[in-house]
Coordinates of C-alpha atoms (C1' of nucleotides) in Angstrom, one line a residue:
Chain A
M25 CA 22.1 -25.3 -29.0
R26 CA 19.4 -23.9 -29.8
R27 CA 18.6 -20.9 -28.8
T28 CA 16.1 -20.7 -27.4
E29 CA 16.3 -24.7 -26.3
R30 CA 15.3 -23.2 -22.4
F31 CA 12.3 -21.1 -23.2
L32 CA 9.4 -22.8 -21.0
A33 CA 11.7 -25.5 -20.6
G34 CA 10.1 -28.0 -17.6
R35 CA 6.5 -25.6 -17.9
Q36 CA 4.6 -27.0 -20.7
R37 CA 7.3 -26.7 -23.8
E38 CA 6.6 -30.1 -25.3
R39 CA 3.3 -28.5 -26.1
F40 CA 5.1 -26.7 -28.6
S41 CA 5.2 -28.4 -32.5
G42 CA 8.5 -28.7 -34.4
D43 CA 7.5 -26.2 -36.3
D44 CA 6.5 -23.9 -33.8
L45 CA 10.2 -24.4 -32.1
D46 CA 11.9 -24.0 -35.4
H47 CA 9.4 -20.7 -36.2
F48 CA 9.8 -19.5 -32.6
E49 CA 14.4 -19.9 -33.2
S50 CA 13.8 -17.9 -36.2
M51 CA 12.2 -14.5 -34.7
I52 CA 15.5 -14.6 -32.4
N53 CA 17.7 -11.8 -34.4
G54 CA 20.3 -11.5 -33.1
V55 CA 22.4 -12.1 -29.7
K56 CA 24.4 -9.8 -27.8
E57 CA 26.9 -10.1 -24.6
H58 CA 27.0 -8.0 -21.9
Q59 CA 29.0 -7.0 -19.0
D60 CA 28.0 -7.1 -15.3
G61 CA 26.0 -3.5 -14.9
R62 CA 24.9 -2.8 -17.9
F63 CA 21.5 -2.1 -18.3
L64 CA 20.1 -3.0 -20.7
V65 CA 16.0 -2.0 -21.2
K66 CA 15.3 1.5 -20.0
Q67 CA 12.3 2.2 -17.2
K68 CA 9.7 4.3 -19.5
T69 CA 10.9 4.1 -23.2
W70 CA 9.7 3.1 -25.7
V71 CA 10.0 -1.3 -26.3
E72 CA 11.3 -2.1 -29.7
N73 CA 13.0 -5.4 -28.8
C74 CA 12.0 -8.1 -26.0
H75 CA 14.7 -10.2 -25.0
L76 CA 15.3 -13.5 -24.1
V77 CA 17.8 -14.0 -21.7
I78 CA 20.5 -16.8 -23.1
E79 CA 23.2 -17.5 -20.8
G80 CA 23.7 -15.7 -17.0
F81 CA 20.9 -13.5 -14.8
V82 CA 19.1 -10.6 -15.6
F83 CA 17.8 -8.4 -12.5
R84 CA 14.4 -6.4 -12.7
T85 CA 15.2 -3.3 -10.7
I86 CA 13.2 -0.3 -9.6
Q87 CA 15.6 2.6 -8.2
V88 CA 14.1 5.6 -6.0
D89 CA 16.1 8.0 -5.0
T90 CA 19.9 6.5 -3.6
R91 CA 18.1 3.3 -3.0
R92 CA 17.4 0.5 -5.9
R93 CA 14.7 -2.3 -5.4
I94 CA 15.6 -5.3 -6.7
V95 CA 12.1 -6.3 -7.9
G96 CA 12.6 -10.1 -9.8
L97 CA 15.4 -12.1 -10.9
N98 CA 14.9 -14.0 -14.5
V99 CA 17.5 -17.0 -15.5
P100 CA 18.2 -18.8 -19.0
G101 CA 14.6 -19.4 -21.1
D102 CA 13.0 -15.3 -19.5
F103 CA 11.3 -13.4 -21.6
I104 CA 12.7 -10.3 -19.9
D105 CA 10.8 -7.3 -21.3
L106 CA 7.9 -9.1 -22.9
H107 CA 5.2 -6.7 -20.3
G108 CA 6.6 -3.6 -22.9
F109 CA 5.3 -5.5 -26.1
V110 CA 2.0 -5.0 -24.7
L111 CA 1.8 -1.8 -22.8
G112 CA 4.6 -0.7 -24.3
Q113 CA 7.1 0.3 -21.5
L114 CA 8.6 -1.2 -18.6
D115 CA 7.9 -0.2 -15.3
Y116 CA 11.2 -1.5 -14.4
D117 CA 15.0 -1.5 -15.7
L118 CA 16.5 -4.4 -17.0
V119 CA 19.9 -5.0 -15.2
A120 CA 23.1 -7.6 -16.4
A121 CA 23.8 -9.3 -12.9
G122 CA 26.7 -10.8 -14.2
P123 CA 27.9 -11.5 -18.0
V124 CA 25.1 -12.4 -19.4
K125 CA 24.0 -13.5 -22.5
V126 CA 20.4 -12.4 -24.5
G127 CA 18.7 -13.1 -27.7
S128 CA 16.7 -9.9 -29.1
V129 CA 13.3 -10.7 -30.8
P130 CA 11.8 -7.5 -33.1
R131 CA 8.3 -6.7 -31.8
E132 CA 7.6 -6.6 -35.7
R133 CA 8.3 -10.0 -35.7
L134 CA 6.4 -10.8 -31.9
A135 CA 3.4 -9.1 -33.3
E136 CA 3.4 -11.6 -36.1
A137 CA 3.8 -14.2 -34.2
V138 CA 1.5 -13.6 -31.5
S139 CA -1.4 -13.2 -34.6
Q140 CA -0.4 -16.0 -36.7
R141 CA 0.8 -18.7 -33.8
P142 CA -2.1 -19.4 -30.9
A143 CA 0.8 -22.0 -29.6
I144 CA 3.2 -19.7 -29.2
A145 CA 0.4 -16.4 -28.0
R146 CA -0.8 -18.6 -25.3
A147 CA 3.6 -19.0 -24.4
M148 CA 3.9 -15.4 -24.6
W149 CA 0.7 -15.2 -21.8
L150 CA 1.6 -18.2 -20.1
A151 CA 5.2 -17.0 -19.7
T152 CA 3.8 -13.4 -17.9
L153 CA 1.8 -15.5 -16.1
L154 CA 4.9 -17.5 -14.7
D155 CA 6.7 -14.3 -13.3
G156 CA 3.5 -12.8 -11.4
S157 CA 3.4 -16.2 -9.6
I158 CA 6.7 -15.2 -8.7
H159 CA 6.4 -12.2 -7.7
R160 CA 3.7 -13.0 -5.9
R161 CA 5.6 -15.1 -3.8
W162 CA 8.3 -12.7 -3.4
I163 CA 5.3 -10.9 -1.8
Q164 CA 4.4 -13.4 1.1
I165 CA 7.5 -14.1 1.8
L166 CA 9.1 -10.6 2.3
G167 CA 6.1 -10.1 4.6
Q168 CA 6.1 -13.6 6.4
L169 CA 10.3 -15.6 6.4
E170 CA 13.1 -13.4 8.3
T171 CA 16.2 -12.3 6.8
P172 CA 17.9 -15.3 6.7
R173 CA 15.2 -17.5 5.3
R174 CA 14.2 -15.1 2.9
I175 CA 18.2 -15.3 1.6
A176 CA 17.6 -19.0 1.8
H177 CA 13.8 -19.1 0.3
F178 CA 15.6 -16.7 -2.8
Y179 CA 18.6 -19.8 -3.6
A180 CA 15.6 -22.9 -3.1
E181 CA 14.2 -21.1 -6.1
L182 CA 16.7 -20.2 -8.4
H183 CA 17.7 -23.7 -7.5
A184 CA 14.4 -24.7 -8.8
R185 CA 13.9 -22.8 -11.4
L186 CA 17.9 -23.6 -13.2
E187 CA 16.8 -27.3 -13.0
L188 CA 13.5 -26.8 -14.5
V189 CA 15.5 -25.1 -17.5
G190 CA 17.6 -28.6 -17.1
R191 CA 20.5 -27.4 -15.1
K192 CA 21.5 -29.9 -11.9
H193 CA 23.3 -28.2 -8.8
A194 CA 24.5 -30.7 -6.3
G195 CA 27.3 -29.0 -4.1
V196 CA 27.5 -25.6 -4.9
L197 CA 26.0 -23.0 -7.0
R198 CA 27.1 -20.6 -8.3
T199 CA 26.0 -17.1 -9.0
P200 CA 27.7 -13.4 -9.1
F201 CA 25.2 -12.1 -6.5
T202 CA 27.1 -10.1 -4.2
Q203 CA 25.6 -9.0 0.1
I204 CA 23.9 -6.1 -1.6
D205 CA 22.1 -7.8 -4.3
L206 CA 21.2 -9.8 -1.8
G207 CA 20.3 -7.2 -0.3
D208 CA 18.5 -5.5 -2.1
M209 CA 16.5 -8.0 -3.1
C210 CA 15.5 -9.0 0.1
G211 CA 14.3 -5.7 0.8
V212 CA 17.5 -5.2 3.9
S213 CA 20.4 -3.3 4.3
T214 CA 23.8 -5.1 3.3
I215 CA 24.7 -5.1 6.5
H216 CA 22.2 -7.1 7.7
A217 CA 22.6 -9.0 4.4
N218 CA 25.7 -9.8 5.5
R219 CA 24.7 -11.3 9.3
A220 CA 21.7 -13.4 7.7
V221 CA 25.0 -15.3 5.7
G222 CA 25.9 -15.0 8.4
K223 CA 23.6 -17.4 10.5
L224 CA 22.9 -19.4 7.9
R225 CA 26.3 -20.2 8.4
K226 CA 26.8 -21.1 12.0
L227 CA 22.8 -22.6 11.4
G228 CA 25.4 -24.9 9.3
V229 CA 21.8 -24.8 6.1
C230 CA 23.8 -23.5 3.6
D231 CA 27.8 -21.8 2.9
I232 CA 27.4 -18.3 1.0
R233 CA 30.4 -16.6 0.2
R234 CA 30.3 -13.7 -2.7
G235 CA 27.8 -15.2 -4.1
D236 CA 28.2 -18.8 -4.0
L237 CA 25.9 -21.3 -2.5
Y238 CA 27.3 -24.2 -1.1
T239 CA 25.3 -26.9 0.6
N240 CA 24.9 -30.4 0.8
D241 CA 22.0 -31.0 1.7
W242 CA 19.6 -29.5 -1.0
A243 CA 16.1 -30.0 1.2
E244 CA 17.1 -29.4 4.2
L245 CA 17.6 -25.6 2.9
K246 CA 14.0 -25.4 0.9
R247 CA 12.7 -27.1 4.5
Y248 CA 14.6 -24.4 6.6
A249 CA 13.3 -21.5 3.3
C250 CA 10.1 -22.4 3.9
F251 CA 10.1 -23.3 0.1
D252 CA 7.0 -25.4 -2.1
D253 CA 7.9 -25.2 -5.8
G254 CA 4.0 -25.5 -6.5
Y255 CA 4.3 -21.8 -7.4
L256 CA 6.2 -22.3 -10.1
H257 CA 4.3 -24.7 -12.0
G258 CA 6.6 -27.3 -13.6
G259 CA 6.0 -29.7 -15.0
G260 CA 3.6 -32.4 -13.1
T261 CA 1.1 -29.9 -13.2
P262 CA -0.3 -29.4 -16.5
P263 CA -4.4 -28.5 -16.1
P264 CA -7.0 -31.0 -17.1
A265 CA -7.3 -31.8 -21.1
A266 CA -10.0 -29.1 -22.3
D267 CA -8.4 -26.7 -24.5
Y268 CA -7.2 -23.5 -23.7
R269 CA -5.4 -22.2 -26.3
L270 CA -6.1 -18.3 -27.9
R271 CA -7.1 -19.9 -30.9
A272 CA -8.7 -23.1 -32.0
Chain B
M13 CA -24.7 0.0 -16.3
R14 CA -23.4 -3.1 -18.2
R15 CA -21.6 -5.2 -15.8
T16 CA -17.8 -5.9 -17.8
E17 CA -17.9 -1.6 -17.8
R18 CA -15.3 -1.1 -15.4
F19 CA -13.3 -3.7 -17.2
L20 CA -9.7 -1.8 -18.4
A21 CA -11.5 1.6 -18.1
G22 CA -9.1 4.1 -18.2
R23 CA -6.4 1.7 -19.4
Q24 CA -6.9 1.3 -23.1
R25 CA -10.8 0.1 -23.2
E26 CA -11.1 2.3 -26.2
R27 CA -9.6 0.1 -27.9
F28 CA -11.9 -2.2 -28.0
S29 CA -14.9 -1.7 -30.5
G30 CA -18.4 -1.9 -29.5
D31 CA -19.1 -4.9 -30.7
D32 CA -15.9 -6.7 -28.7
L33 CA -18.2 -4.4 -26.1
D34 CA -21.8 -6.4 -26.9
H35 CA -19.7 -10.1 -27.0
F36 CA -17.9 -9.4 -23.7
E37 CA -20.8 -8.4 -21.7
S38 CA -22.5 -12.2 -22.9
M39 CA -19.5 -14.1 -22.2
I40 CA -21.3 -12.4 -17.9
N41 CA -23.2 -16.3 -18.0
G42 CA -24.6 -14.9 -13.7
V43 CA -22.9 -12.9 -11.4
K44 CA -23.6 -13.9 -7.9
E45 CA -22.9 -12.0 -4.5
H46 CA -21.1 -12.8 -1.4
Q47 CA -20.9 -12.2 1.9
D48 CA -16.9 -10.6 4.0
G49 CA -14.6 -13.3 4.3
R50 CA -16.1 -16.2 1.6
F51 CA -13.7 -17.8 -0.6
L52 CA -14.2 -17.6 -3.7
V53 CA -11.7 -20.1 -5.2
K54 CA -9.3 -22.4 -3.4
Q55 CA -5.9 -21.8 -4.7
K56 CA -4.8 -25.4 -6.2
T57 CA -8.2 -26.9 -7.4
W58 CA -9.3 -26.8 -11.3
V59 CA -10.3 -23.6 -12.3
E60 CA -13.5 -24.0 -14.4
N61 CA -14.8 -20.1 -14.8
C62 CA -13.2 -17.1 -14.2
H63 CA -14.6 -14.8 -12.5
L64 CA -14.9 -10.3 -12.4
V65 CA -14.9 -8.2 -9.9
I66 CA -18.0 -6.2 -10.6
E67 CA -18.8 -4.9 -7.3
G68 CA -16.8 -4.4 -4.2
F69 CA -13.1 -5.9 -3.0
V70 CA -11.5 -9.3 -3.0
F71 CA -8.1 -10.0 -1.8
R72 CA -5.4 -12.3 -3.4
T73 CA -4.6 -14.8 -0.4
I74 CA -1.7 -17.2 0.9
Q75 CA -1.9 -18.7 3.6
V76 CA 1.0 -20.8 4.9
D77 CA 0.7 -21.9 9.1
T78 CA -2.0 -20.1 10.7
R79 CA -1.1 -17.0 8.9
R80 CA -2.1 -15.4 6.1
R81 CA -0.2 -13.0 4.1
I82 CA -2.1 -10.4 1.3
V83 CA -0.4 -10.6 -1.7
G84 CA -3.0 -8.5 -4.4
L85 CA -6.0 -6.6 -4.0
N86 CA -9.1 -6.4 -6.8
V87 CA -11.9 -3.8 -7.5
P88 CA -14.6 -3.3 -9.4
G89 CA -13.3 -4.1 -13.4
D90 CA -10.8 -6.2 -12.3
F91 CA -10.5 -10.0 -13.4
I92 CA -9.6 -12.0 -10.4
D93 CA -8.2 -15.7 -11.8
L94 CA -7.3 -15.1 -15.4
H95 CA -3.8 -17.0 -14.0
G96 CA -6.3 -20.2 -13.8
F97 CA -7.0 -20.0 -17.3
V98 CA -4.5 -20.4 -19.0
L99 CA -2.0 -22.6 -16.3
G100 CA -5.6 -24.3 -14.4
Q101 CA -5.2 -23.6 -11.6
L102 CA -4.2 -20.4 -8.6
D103 CA -1.2 -19.8 -6.5
Y104 CA -3.3 -18.3 -4.6
D105 CA -6.8 -18.4 -2.5
L106 CA -9.6 -15.6 -3.7
V107 CA -11.4 -13.9 -0.9
A108 CA -14.3 -11.6 -0.7
A109 CA -13.0 -8.4 1.5
G110 CA -16.0 -6.3 2.8
P111 CA -19.8 -7.6 0.3
V112 CA -18.5 -8.7 -3.0
K113 CA -20.6 -8.6 -6.6
V114 CA -19.0 -11.0 -9.0
G115 CA -20.0 -12.2 -12.4
S116 CA -18.8 -15.6 -13.8
V117 CA -17.1 -16.3 -17.3
P118 CA -16.8 -20.1 -18.0
R119 CA -13.1 -21.0 -19.5
E120 CA -15.2 -22.8 -22.6
R121 CA -16.4 -19.0 -23.7
L122 CA -13.3 -17.0 -22.9
A123 CA -11.3 -20.0 -24.8
E124 CA -13.3 -19.5 -27.9
A125 CA -13.5 -15.4 -27.6
V126 CA -9.6 -15.6 -26.6
S127 CA -9.0 -17.8 -29.9
Q128 CA -11.4 -15.6 -32.3
R129 CA -11.1 -11.4 -31.3
P130 CA -7.7 -10.7 -30.6
A131 CA -8.8 -7.7 -28.9
I132 CA -10.3 -9.5 -26.2
A133 CA -7.4 -11.5 -26.1
R134 CA -4.7 -8.9 -25.9
A135 CA -6.8 -7.3 -23.4
M136 CA -6.8 -10.7 -21.8
W137 CA -3.2 -10.8 -21.5
L138 CA -2.9 -6.9 -20.6
A139 CA -5.3 -7.1 -17.6
T140 CA -2.2 -9.6 -16.2
L141 CA 0.0 -7.7 -17.2
L142 CA -1.2 -4.7 -15.4
D143 CA -1.2 -7.2 -12.2
G144 CA 1.9 -8.2 -13.1
S145 CA 2.7 -3.9 -12.3
I146 CA 1.4 -3.5 -9.6
H147 CA 3.1 -6.9 -7.9
R148 CA 6.3 -5.7 -8.8
R149 CA 5.1 -2.1 -6.4
W150 CA 4.1 -3.9 -3.6
I151 CA 7.8 -5.8 -3.5
Q152 CA 9.4 -3.0 -4.1
I153 CA 7.2 -0.5 -1.5
L154 CA 7.4 -3.9 0.8
G155 CA 11.5 -3.8 0.8
Q156 CA 11.6 0.3 0.4
L157 CA 9.0 1.7 3.4
E158 CA 8.6 1.9 7.0
T159 CA 4.4 0.6 7.5
P160 CA 3.3 3.8 7.8
R161 CA 3.8 4.5 4.1
R162 CA 3.1 1.1 3.2
I163 CA -0.6 1.6 4.0
A164 CA -0.6 5.6 3.5
H165 CA 0.7 3.5 -0.6
F166 CA -1.8 1.0 -0.5
Y167 CA -4.5 3.4 -0.3
A168 CA -2.9 5.9 -2.7
E169 CA -3.1 3.0 -5.3
L170 CA -6.5 2.0 -3.8
H171 CA -7.8 5.8 -4.6
A172 CA -6.0 5.5 -8.3
R173 CA -6.8 2.6 -9.1
L174 CA -11.1 3.6 -8.7
E175 CA -10.0 7.1 -9.5
L176 CA -9.7 4.9 -13.9
V177 CA -12.9 2.8 -13.0
G178 CA -14.6 5.9 -13.1
R179 CA -14.8 6.9 -8.9
K180 CA -13.7 9.7 -7.7
H181 CA -12.8 10.1 -4.0
A182 CA -12.8 13.2 -2.6
G183 CA -13.0 14.1 1.7
V184 CA -13.6 10.3 2.4
L185 CA -12.5 6.9 0.1
R186 CA -14.6 4.2 2.2
T187 CA -13.2 0.6 2.7
P188 CA -14.0 -2.4 5.0
F189 CA -11.4 -3.5 5.8
T190 CA -9.8 -4.1 9.3
Q191 CA -6.4 -3.0 10.9
I192 CA -5.6 -6.8 10.4
D193 CA -5.9 -7.2 7.0
L194 CA -3.6 -3.9 6.8
G195 CA -1.4 -5.7 9.0
D196 CA -1.8 -8.8 6.3
M197 CA -0.7 -6.4 3.6
C198 CA 1.3 -5.0 5.2
G199 CA 3.8 -8.2 5.7
V200 CA 3.6 -6.7 10.2
S201 CA 1.4 -7.4 13.0
T202 CA -2.1 -5.9 13.8
I203 CA -0.8 -4.1 16.4
H204 CA 2.2 -2.8 14.8
A205 CA -0.6 -1.6 11.9
N206 CA -2.8 0.2 14.4
R207 CA 0.3 1.9 15.5
A208 CA 1.0 3.1 12.2
V209 CA -2.9 3.9 11.9
G210 CA -2.2 6.2 14.7
K211 CA 1.5 7.9 13.2
L212 CA -0.7 8.3 10.4
R213 CA -3.2 10.6 12.1
K214 CA -0.9 12.3 13.7
L215 CA 0.9 13.8 11.9
G216 CA -2.2 14.0 9.8
V217 CA -2.1 12.1 6.4
C218 CA -5.3 11.6 7.3
D219 CA -7.5 9.4 9.7
I220 CA -8.0 6.4 9.1
R221 CA -11.1 4.9 10.9
R222 CA -12.5 1.0 10.7
G223 CA -11.4 0.8 6.8
D224 CA -13.1 4.2 5.8
L225 CA -10.2 6.9 5.4
Y226 CA -10.6 10.5 5.3
T227 CA -7.9 13.2 4.3
N228 CA -8.2 16.1 2.7
D229 CA -5.0 16.9 0.7
W230 CA -4.9 13.6 -1.3
A231 CA -1.6 15.4 -3.4
E232 CA 0.0 15.3 -0.2
L233 CA -1.2 11.5 1.1
K234 CA 0.1 11.0 -1.8
R235 CA 3.4 12.8 -2.1
Y236 CA 3.8 10.9 1.9
A237 CA 3.8 7.2 0.6
C238 CA 6.1 8.1 -2.4
F239 CA 3.2 7.0 -4.8
D240 CA 3.8 7.6 -8.7
D241 CA 1.2 6.4 -10.3
G242 CA 2.9 5.2 -13.6
Y243 CA 3.2 2.3 -12.9
L244 CA -0.1 2.1 -13.2
H245 CA -0.6 2.8 -17.0
G246 CA -3.9 4.4 -16.2
G247 CA -4.7 6.7 -19.6
G248 CA -2.2 8.8 -21.3
T249 CA 0.4 6.3 -22.0
P250 CA -0.8 3.9 -24.7
P251 CA 1.8 3.1 -26.8
P252 CA 2.8 3.7 -29.9
A253 CA 0.8 3.4 -33.8
A254 CA 2.3 0.4 -33.9
D255 CA 0.6 -2.9 -33.7
Y256 CA 0.9 -5.0 -31.4
R257 CA -2.0 -6.8 -31.8
L258 CA -2.7 -10.4 -30.9
R259 CA -4.1 -10.7 -34.5
A260 CA -3.6 -8.6 -37.7
Chain C
dC14 C1' -27.8 -5.7 27.0
dG15 C1' -24.2 -9.0 26.3
dT16 C1' -21.0 -10.4 23.2
dT17 C1' -18.0 -10.5 19.6
dC18 C1' -14.9 -8.1 17.3
dC19 C1' -12.1 -4.8 16.6
dC20 C1' -9.8 -1.6 18.1
dT21 C1' -5.9 0.8 21.4
dT22 C1' -2.6 1.2 24.3
dG23 C1' 2.1 -0.3 27.7
dA24 C1' 6.1 -3.2 28.4
dG25 C1' 9.7 -6.1 27.0
dT26 C1' 12.2 -8.3 23.8
dA27 C1' 13.2 -9.8 19.2
dG28 C1' 14.9 -8.1 14.8
dT29 C1' 16.8 -3.9 11.8
dT30 C1' 19.6 0.0 10.6
dT31 C1' 22.7 3.3 10.5
dC32 C1' 27.7 4.6 11.3
dA33 C1' 32.0 4.0 11.8
dA34 C1' 35.9 1.2 11.6
dT35 C1' 38.4 -3.8 9.5
dA36 C1' 39.7 -6.7 6.8
dC37 C1' 38.8 -9.9 2.7
dT38 C1' 39.7 -9.9 -3.2
dT39 C1' 40.5 -9.1 -7.3
dG40 C1' 42.4 -7.4 -10.7
dT41 C1' 46.3 -3.4 -12.5
dG42 C1' 49.8 -1.5 -12.5
dG43 C1' 54.6 -0.7 -11.8
Chain D
dC1 C1' 56.4 -10.8 -7.8
dC2 C1' 54.7 -7.6 -4.8
dA3 C1' 52.4 -2.4 -3.9
dC4 C1' 48.3 0.1 -4.1
dA5 C1' 43.6 0.4 -5.5
dA6 C1' 38.3 -0.6 -6.1
dG7 C1' 35.4 -3.6 -4.0
dT8 C1' 33.5 -6.5 -1.0
dA9 C1' 32.7 -8.7 3.1
dT10 C1' 32.8 -8.6 8.1
dT11 C1' 32.4 -6.8 12.8
dG12 C1' 30.5 -3.4 16.8
dA13 C1' 27.6 -0.8 19.3
dA14 C1' 23.9 2.9 19.7
dA15 C1' 19.7 3.4 18.2
dC16 C1' 16.0 2.6 16.1
dT17 C1' 11.8 -1.0 14.5
dA18 C1' 8.9 -3.6 15.4
dC19 C1' 7.1 -7.9 18.1
dT20 C1' 4.9 -10.8 21.3
dC21 C1' 2.5 -10.7 25.4
dA22 C1' -1.3 -8.9 28.3
dA23 C1' -4.4 -5.8 29.2
dG24 C1' -8.7 -2.4 28.3
dG25 C1' -11.7 0.0 26.1
dG26 C1' -15.6 0.8 21.6
dA27 C1' -18.4 -0.7 18.0
dA28 C1' -21.3 -3.6 15.8
dC29 C1' -24.7 -6.8 16.2
dG30 C1' -28.2 -9.6 17.5

DNA sequence: CGTTCCCTTGAGTAGTTTCAATACTTGTGG
DNA sequence: CCACAAGTATTGAAACTACTCAAGGGAACG
């Protein structure tokens, strides 16, 4: 299986030519595995390589004083630090959430690809736009839903994103996330995250145990979470035929 | 004064050649003024033109049922719907916040510029990355600060962003935002926004009246708001000399 | 000069936090 | 195999933050 197999899978990946896909695969100059909690990239340092998640999950965190906020989550197929390629540095830290496998692309190779392959340039831009879209939804969720629904929405999103990259989860979605993580994501205390998890259990929406979510009705869970997958821009919504490639 | 004068001002605008700047200016094929509350672009519709804010403010909102969330704010110099250029449609609505003047760029012109002018292509990507960076900060703020600090942070950010595009505000920063808007931005009820404004007044941090913020100590306000401008990627942080243009 | 929208204030309720204490898991070494 | 340690999960109680409902006051606009 290609290391870049999941990049933009479910979201216009089909626009790549076979040659582009080959080239893209060749840009990965190394793969590393990291343990849970490992800092992959620190904010405010010069980004020399960009990283693609191949296996596992990565948090984007911002730490202020003693308190950590998780401002984003990345799944297999996601680039995690493209911002650093253009801006030079990141405004967040990257932390392995559970064991993770990431591929590395040197910035010169990326610069070259972006300058010479319009499809890849466009794809990179697209990837960062998808990030933005998810960010906006998180902002909405944080301000609009009570904690149990935030947690449900988070898992619903994860479920949908994993499905886009080819991973179906029926009765259980396994993750390495602790309730501490859930709290940091939802902007609430750990204890409150625990009570919210308890409420989801009591309501019969789902059962979250040590990060693993059990449910036999994803549709009901998504309804409860007010989840609407439009913002993920999955498969069915490619724009009309008009040309919007970076180069003609 | 050029209509594109403020685009990326304070953030690598100096990287444009004079020719690029001329070309960029020529892409604007029309300028329109809109009144407060006017919907400029609706979500989930095909984006045929992209828009640049020339004067005034624009909200990015997401409406669910009767409740509106403001997930972003744009100021002069900002493109407000570049996402639609690549993704075809937006995941949010654009609403005029007070009277606003916007320039319009047809997508074919943008497609052409992006394909033939690497500096412009890079700038467009950069512009959307800055959006993302601000989004992440909002996520952090929403989860980490209590309401009075959120409001203070919001004004602090606005102050800094306006300064980047050449607008200094000493004793007062005038905006058309109502307390309803502040509540929708901070993810709290209007009434609670009102009480938070009252608290800022009582603390002596600032005095917000009908959207206008009065203070004689911006540094103190920013300290109170835990504001750190790094995420805006202003002037002082261009990356090292390495080439990261879209095309050689 | 009245309508309308916005701001302000009060009271009761619900959601969330902190502090504190008690279990449960998992991994490690004896 | 058991005991222990460390991290994680759970529960209770008091304090705080924020929400809703409700009513009154102020500023802007026609």
